Coordinates of C-alpha atoms in Angstrom, one line a residue:
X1 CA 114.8 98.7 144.7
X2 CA 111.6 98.9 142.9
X3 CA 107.9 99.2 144.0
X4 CA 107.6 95.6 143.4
X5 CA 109.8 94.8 146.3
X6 CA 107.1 94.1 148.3
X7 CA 107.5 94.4 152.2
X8 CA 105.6 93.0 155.1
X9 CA 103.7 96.2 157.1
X10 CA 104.3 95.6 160.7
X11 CA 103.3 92.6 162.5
X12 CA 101.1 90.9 159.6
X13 CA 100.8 89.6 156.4
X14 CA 100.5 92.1 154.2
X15 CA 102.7 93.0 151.7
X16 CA 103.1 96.8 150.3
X17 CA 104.7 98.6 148.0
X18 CA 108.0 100.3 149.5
X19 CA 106.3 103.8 148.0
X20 CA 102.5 104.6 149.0
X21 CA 100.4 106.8 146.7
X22 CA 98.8 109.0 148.7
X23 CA 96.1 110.6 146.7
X24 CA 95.0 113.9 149.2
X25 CA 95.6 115.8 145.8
X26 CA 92.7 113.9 143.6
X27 CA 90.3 116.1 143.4
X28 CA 89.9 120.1 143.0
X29 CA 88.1 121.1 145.8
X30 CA 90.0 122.4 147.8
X31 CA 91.4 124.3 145.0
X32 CA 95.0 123.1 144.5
X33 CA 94.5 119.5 143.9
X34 CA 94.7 117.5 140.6
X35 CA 91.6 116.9 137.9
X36 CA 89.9 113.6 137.7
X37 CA 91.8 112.8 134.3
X38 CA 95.0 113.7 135.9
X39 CA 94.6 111.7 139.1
X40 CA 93.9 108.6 136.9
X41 CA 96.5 109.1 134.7
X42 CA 98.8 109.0 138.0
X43 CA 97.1 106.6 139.8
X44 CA 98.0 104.4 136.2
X45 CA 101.2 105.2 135.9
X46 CA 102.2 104.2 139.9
X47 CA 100.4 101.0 139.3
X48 CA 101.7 100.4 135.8
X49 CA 105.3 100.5 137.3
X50 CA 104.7 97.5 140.1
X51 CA 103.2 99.5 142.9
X52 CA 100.4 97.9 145.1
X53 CA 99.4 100.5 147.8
X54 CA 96.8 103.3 147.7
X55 CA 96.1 105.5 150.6
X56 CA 93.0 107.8 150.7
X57 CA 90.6 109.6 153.6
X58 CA 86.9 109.9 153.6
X59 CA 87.6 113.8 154.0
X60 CA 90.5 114.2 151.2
X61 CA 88.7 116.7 148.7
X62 CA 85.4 116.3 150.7
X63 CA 85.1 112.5 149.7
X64 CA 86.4 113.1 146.0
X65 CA 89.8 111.3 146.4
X66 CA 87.4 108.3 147.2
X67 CA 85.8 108.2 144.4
X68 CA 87.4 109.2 142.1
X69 CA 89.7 105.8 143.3
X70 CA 86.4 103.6 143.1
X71 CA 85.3 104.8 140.1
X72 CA 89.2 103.9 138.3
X73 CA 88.4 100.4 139.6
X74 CA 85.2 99.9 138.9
X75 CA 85.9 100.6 135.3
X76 CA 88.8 98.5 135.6
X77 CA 87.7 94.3 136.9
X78 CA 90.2 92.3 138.3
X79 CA 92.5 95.4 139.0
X80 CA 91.1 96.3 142.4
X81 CA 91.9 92.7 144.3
X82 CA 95.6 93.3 143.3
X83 CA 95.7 96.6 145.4
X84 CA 96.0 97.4 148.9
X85 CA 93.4 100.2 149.7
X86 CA 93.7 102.0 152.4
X87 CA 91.5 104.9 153.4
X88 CA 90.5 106.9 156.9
X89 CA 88.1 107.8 159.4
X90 CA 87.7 110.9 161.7
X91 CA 87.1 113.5 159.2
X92 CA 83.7 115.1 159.5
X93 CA 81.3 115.4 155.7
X94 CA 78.5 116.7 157.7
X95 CA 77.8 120.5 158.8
X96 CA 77.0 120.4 162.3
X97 CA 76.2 117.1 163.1
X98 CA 78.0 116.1 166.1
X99 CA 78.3 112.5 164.9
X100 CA 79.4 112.6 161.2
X101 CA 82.7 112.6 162.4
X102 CA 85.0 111.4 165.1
X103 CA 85.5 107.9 166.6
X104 CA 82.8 106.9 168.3
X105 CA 80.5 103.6 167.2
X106 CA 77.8 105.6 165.3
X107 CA 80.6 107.7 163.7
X108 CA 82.9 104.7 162.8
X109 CA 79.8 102.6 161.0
X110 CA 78.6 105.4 159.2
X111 CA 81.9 106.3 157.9
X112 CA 83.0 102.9 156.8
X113 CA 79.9 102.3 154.7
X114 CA 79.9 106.0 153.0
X115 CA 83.8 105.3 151.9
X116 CA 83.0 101.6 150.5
X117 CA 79.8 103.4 148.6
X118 CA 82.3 105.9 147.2
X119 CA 85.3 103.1 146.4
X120 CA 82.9 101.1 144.6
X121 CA 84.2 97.7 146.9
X122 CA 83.1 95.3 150.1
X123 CA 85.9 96.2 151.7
X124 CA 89.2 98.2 152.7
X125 CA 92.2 96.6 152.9
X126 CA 93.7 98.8 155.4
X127 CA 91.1 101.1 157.7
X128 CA 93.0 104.6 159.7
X129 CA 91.9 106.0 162.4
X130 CA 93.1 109.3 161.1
X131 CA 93.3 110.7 164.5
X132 CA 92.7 110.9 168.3
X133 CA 89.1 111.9 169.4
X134 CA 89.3 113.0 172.6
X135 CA 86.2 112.6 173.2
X136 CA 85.5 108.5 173.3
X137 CA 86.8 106.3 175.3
X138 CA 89.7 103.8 173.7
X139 CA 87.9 100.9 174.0
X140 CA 84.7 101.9 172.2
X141 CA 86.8 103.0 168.9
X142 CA 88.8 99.6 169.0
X143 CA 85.8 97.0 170.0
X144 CA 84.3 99.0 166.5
X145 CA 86.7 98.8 164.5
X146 CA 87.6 95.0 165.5
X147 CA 83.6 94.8 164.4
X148 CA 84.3 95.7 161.0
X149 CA 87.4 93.5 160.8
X150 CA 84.8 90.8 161.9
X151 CA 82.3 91.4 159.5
X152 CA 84.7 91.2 156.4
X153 CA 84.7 95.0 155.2
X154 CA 87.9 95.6 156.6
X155 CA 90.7 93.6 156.2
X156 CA 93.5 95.2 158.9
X157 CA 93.7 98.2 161.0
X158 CA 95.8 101.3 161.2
X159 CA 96.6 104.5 163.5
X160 CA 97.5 107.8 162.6
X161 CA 98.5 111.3 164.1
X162 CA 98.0 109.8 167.7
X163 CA 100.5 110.4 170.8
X164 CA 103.0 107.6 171.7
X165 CA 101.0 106.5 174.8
X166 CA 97.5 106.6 173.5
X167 CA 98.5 104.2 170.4
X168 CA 100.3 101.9 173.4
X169 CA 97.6 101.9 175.2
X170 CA 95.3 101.1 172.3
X171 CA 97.8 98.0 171.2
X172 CA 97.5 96.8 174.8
X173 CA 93.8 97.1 175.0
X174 CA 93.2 95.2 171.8
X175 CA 96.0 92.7 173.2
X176 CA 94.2 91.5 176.2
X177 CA 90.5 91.9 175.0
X178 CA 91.4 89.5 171.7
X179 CA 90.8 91.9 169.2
X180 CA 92.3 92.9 165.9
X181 CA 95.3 95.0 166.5
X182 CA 97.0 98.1 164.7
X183 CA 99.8 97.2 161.9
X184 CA 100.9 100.8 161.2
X185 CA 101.0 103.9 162.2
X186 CA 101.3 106.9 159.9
X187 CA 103.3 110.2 161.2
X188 CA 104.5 113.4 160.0
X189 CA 108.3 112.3 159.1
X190 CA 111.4 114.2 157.5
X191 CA 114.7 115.9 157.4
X192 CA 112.7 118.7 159.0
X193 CA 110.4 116.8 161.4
X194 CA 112.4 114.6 163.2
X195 CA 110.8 114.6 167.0
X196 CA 108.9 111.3 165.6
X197 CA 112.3 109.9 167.2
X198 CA 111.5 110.4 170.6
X199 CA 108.9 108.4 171.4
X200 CA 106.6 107.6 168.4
X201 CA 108.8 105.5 166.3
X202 CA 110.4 103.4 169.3
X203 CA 106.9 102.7 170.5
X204 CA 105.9 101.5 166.8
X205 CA 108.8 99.1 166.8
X206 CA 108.0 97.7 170.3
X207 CA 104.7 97.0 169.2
X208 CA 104.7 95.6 165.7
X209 CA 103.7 98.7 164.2
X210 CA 104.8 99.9 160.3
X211 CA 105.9 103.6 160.5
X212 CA 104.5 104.9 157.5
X213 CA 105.7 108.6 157.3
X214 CA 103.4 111.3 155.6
X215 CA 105.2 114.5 154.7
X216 CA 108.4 113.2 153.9
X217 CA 109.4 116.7 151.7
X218 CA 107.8 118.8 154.3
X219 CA 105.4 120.3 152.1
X220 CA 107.5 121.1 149.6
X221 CA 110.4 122.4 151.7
X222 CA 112.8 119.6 150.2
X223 CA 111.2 119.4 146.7
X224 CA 114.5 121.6 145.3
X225 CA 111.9 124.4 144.4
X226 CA 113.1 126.4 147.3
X227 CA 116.4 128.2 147.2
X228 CA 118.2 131.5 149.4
X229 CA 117.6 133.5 146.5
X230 CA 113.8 132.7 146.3
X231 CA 113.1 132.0 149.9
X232 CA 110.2 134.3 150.6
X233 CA 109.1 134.9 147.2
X234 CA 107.4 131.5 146.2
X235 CA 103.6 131.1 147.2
X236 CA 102.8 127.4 148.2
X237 CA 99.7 126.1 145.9
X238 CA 98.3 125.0 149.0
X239 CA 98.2 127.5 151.9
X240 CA 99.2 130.4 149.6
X241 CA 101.5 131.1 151.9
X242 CA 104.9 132.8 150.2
X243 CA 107.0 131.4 153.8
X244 CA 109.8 129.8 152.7
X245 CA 112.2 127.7 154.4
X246 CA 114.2 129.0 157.6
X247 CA 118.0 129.6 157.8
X248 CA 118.3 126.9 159.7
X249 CA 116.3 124.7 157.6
X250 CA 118.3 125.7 154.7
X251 CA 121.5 124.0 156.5
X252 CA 119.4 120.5 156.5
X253 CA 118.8 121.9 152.3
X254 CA 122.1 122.6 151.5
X255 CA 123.3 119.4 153.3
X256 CA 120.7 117.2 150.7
X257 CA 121.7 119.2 147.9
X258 CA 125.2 118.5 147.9
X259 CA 124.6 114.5 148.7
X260 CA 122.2 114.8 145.8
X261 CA 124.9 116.3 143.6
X262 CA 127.5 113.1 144.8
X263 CA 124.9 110.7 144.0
X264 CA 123.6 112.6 140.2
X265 CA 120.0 112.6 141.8
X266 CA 117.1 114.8 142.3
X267 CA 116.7 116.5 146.2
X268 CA 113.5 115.0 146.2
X269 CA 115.0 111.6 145.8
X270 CA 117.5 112.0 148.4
X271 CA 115.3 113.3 151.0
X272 CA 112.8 110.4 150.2
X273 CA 115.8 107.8 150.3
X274 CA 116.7 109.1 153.9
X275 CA 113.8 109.1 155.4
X276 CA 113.1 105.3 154.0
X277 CA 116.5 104.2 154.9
X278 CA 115.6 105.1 159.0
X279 CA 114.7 102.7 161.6
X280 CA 110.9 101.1 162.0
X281 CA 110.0 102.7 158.5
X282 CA 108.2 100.3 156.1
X283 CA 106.1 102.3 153.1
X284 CA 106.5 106.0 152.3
X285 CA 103.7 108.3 151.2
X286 CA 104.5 109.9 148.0
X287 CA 102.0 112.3 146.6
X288 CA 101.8 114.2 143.2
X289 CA 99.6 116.5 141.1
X290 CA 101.3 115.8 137.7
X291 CA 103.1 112.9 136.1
X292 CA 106.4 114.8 136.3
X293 CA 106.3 115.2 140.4
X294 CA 105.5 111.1 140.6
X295 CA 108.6 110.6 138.1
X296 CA 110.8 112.3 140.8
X297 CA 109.5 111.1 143.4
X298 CA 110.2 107.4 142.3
X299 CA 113.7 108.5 141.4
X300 CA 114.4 107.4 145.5
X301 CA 114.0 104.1 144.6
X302 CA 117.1 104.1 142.3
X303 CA 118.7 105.9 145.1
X304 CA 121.2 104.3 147.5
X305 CA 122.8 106.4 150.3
X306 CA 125.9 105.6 152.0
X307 CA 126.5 105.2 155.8
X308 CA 128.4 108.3 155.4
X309 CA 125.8 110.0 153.3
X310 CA 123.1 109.2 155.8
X311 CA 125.7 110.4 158.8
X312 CA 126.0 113.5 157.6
X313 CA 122.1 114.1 156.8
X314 CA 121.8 113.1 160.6
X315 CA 123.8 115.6 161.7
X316 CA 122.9 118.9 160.3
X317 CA 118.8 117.7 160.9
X318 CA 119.4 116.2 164.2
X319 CA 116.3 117.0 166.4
X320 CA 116.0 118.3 170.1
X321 CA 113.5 115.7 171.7
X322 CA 111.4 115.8 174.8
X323 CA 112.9 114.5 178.1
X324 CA 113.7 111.5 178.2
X325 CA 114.5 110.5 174.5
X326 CA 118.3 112.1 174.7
X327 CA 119.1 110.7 178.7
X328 CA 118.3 107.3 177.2
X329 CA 119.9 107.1 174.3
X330 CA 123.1 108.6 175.8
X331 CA 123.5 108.4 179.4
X332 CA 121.2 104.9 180.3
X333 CA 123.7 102.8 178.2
X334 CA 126.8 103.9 180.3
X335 CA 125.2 103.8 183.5
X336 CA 124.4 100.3 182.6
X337 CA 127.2 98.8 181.1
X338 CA 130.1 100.2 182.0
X339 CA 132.7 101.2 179.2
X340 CA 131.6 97.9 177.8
X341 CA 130.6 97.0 174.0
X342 CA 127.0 95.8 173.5
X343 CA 125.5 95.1 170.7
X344 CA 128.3 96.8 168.9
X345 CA 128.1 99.5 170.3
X346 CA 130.7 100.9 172.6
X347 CA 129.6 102.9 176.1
X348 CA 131.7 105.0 178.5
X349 CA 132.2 104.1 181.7
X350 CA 131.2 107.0 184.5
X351 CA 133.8 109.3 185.7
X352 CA 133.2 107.7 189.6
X353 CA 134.2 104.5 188.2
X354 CA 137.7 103.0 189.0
X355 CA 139.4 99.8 187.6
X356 CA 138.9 98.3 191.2
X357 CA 136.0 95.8 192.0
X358 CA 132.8 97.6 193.6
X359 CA 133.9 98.0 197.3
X360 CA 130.5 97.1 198.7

């Protein structure tokens, strides 16, 4: 695989890159992102190599990541229609005012037209709501959005951090009311964040919807940095936080270290290769604040885990899910069919059940 093996996101037309470049780190505000020369020479180097996909927020670095993308492409013609630019609304730039942020009409507008004046471009390719604002109703977010879709600055729509039955009910209201619908939805997703399972990533396939996962190392937890020996002493660049991983996250670690050790791969790779290789996922969001941390990540592209490999990943991260993710999986299918095979895939038939016809 390669990032030039394009794949269709979710119900549409639109074909990615199998890695995304997420780009929270461009910028230094916040005071552990990457410099302007860096982030270019990153943002080069992931389009140099075939990829196509470039996810941003109006609020990464407090609208830096933005620009610093419009101004690569700006100095750059002809480069910028090749790329699928995504970016996302919610996140408020303004101090107290009640409407700088959020999902309501006013909010939305104003948004969209500060990101285009900072990405240099007439439109977005992709446009997030980057969350769920409480606060307006459904319908009001969606008929603006669709407006935007209308008026050619954006091209498609997409969800993220939003429960299972809010994004449902979203899909449905845009459904009957004709208007542009979501394509993908972008969730925390991992070794170590698994309860996406339950409901979130069923719903997403039921619906059409790309699972873009963000996270996928759990902030660093399977970069390979972290180790028994070290746990506790390492300070995260970003919270500054010296909290290591868990004992029982270190099972899910030692379980990727020793498939990356059968496959001569990096952790990273293998816990990026996992989490593509699961059910409803289309692109991954990779991030980086050097050249080197891009390299690895790529590395899961060369990356091809077997069924046994991916079994025993499975095991030693399996998640405990909300009621009633487990009862369906597992009870619902012999309840319903009886010891029979469907789909290939074998079910038990219940202890009450005899050989014997139903008697009535």
């Amino acid at each position: 695989m390669s990032l030039d093996s394009y794949i269709t996101l979710g119900r549409s037309g639109l074909r990615v890159s199998p890695f995304c470049l997420g780009t929270m780190t461009f910028g230094e505000e916040w005071g552990w992102g990457t410099s302007v020369a860096d982030s270019e020479a990153i943002l080069g180097e992931y389009l140099d190599r075939g990829g196509n996909f470039v996810d941003t927020a109006n609020i990464y670095t407090n609208g830096h990541s933005e620009k610093i993308i419009g101004d690569y492409f700006a100095a750059r013609p002809g480069r910028r229609d090749r790329v699928v630019l995504s970016t996302k609304f919610f996140g408020n730039l303004h101090l107290g005012d009640p409407n700088g942020g959020g999902a309501g009409r006013k909010a939305i507008v104003g948004q969209c037209e500060a990101s285009l004046r900072r990405l240099h471009a007439d439109y977005i390719d992709l446009y997030w709501l980057h969350n769920w604002d409480r606060a307006t109703p459904i319908d009001e977010t969606l008929r603006a959005m669709d407006d935007l879709v209308t008026a050619g600055k954006v091209r498609y729509l997409g969800i993220s951090d939003v429960p299972a039955w809010k994004v449902s009910q979203a899909q449905v209201v845009a459904h009957c009311r004709g208007w542009a619908p979501m394509i993908a939805m972008q969730v925390e997703y991992s070794l170590l964040a698994r309860t996406v399972e339950g409901e979130l990533t069923p719903m997403a396939q039921e619906f059409g919807l790309g699972v873009m996962p963000w996270g996928p190392l759990r902030g660093g937890k399977l970069s390979g940095k972290y180790t028994r020996e070290n746990a506790g002493k390492l300070k995260s660049d970003r919270t500054g936080s010296s909290d290591g991983p868990t004992d029982a996250e270190f099972v899910v670690i030692d379980a990727v270290n020793e498939v990356a050790a059968e496959v001569g791969a990096n952790t990273v790779a293998v816990a990026l290769a996992w989490v593509h290789s699961q059910p409803g996922v289309a692109s991954t969001l990779i991030g980086a604040r050097r050249i080197e941390q891009l390299t690895s990540n790529l590395e899961a592209l060369d990356v091809a885990l077997t069924s046994e490999q991916i079994a025993k990943l499975d095991a030693v991260s399996k998640p405990a899910l909300n009621f009633p993710a487990d009862n369906n999986r597992t009870l619902a299918p012999s309840l319903a069919f009886a010891g029979a095979t469907v789909d290939g895939q074998p079910t038990k038939a219940m202890p009450m059940l005899t050989a014997s016809p139903a008697r009535y």
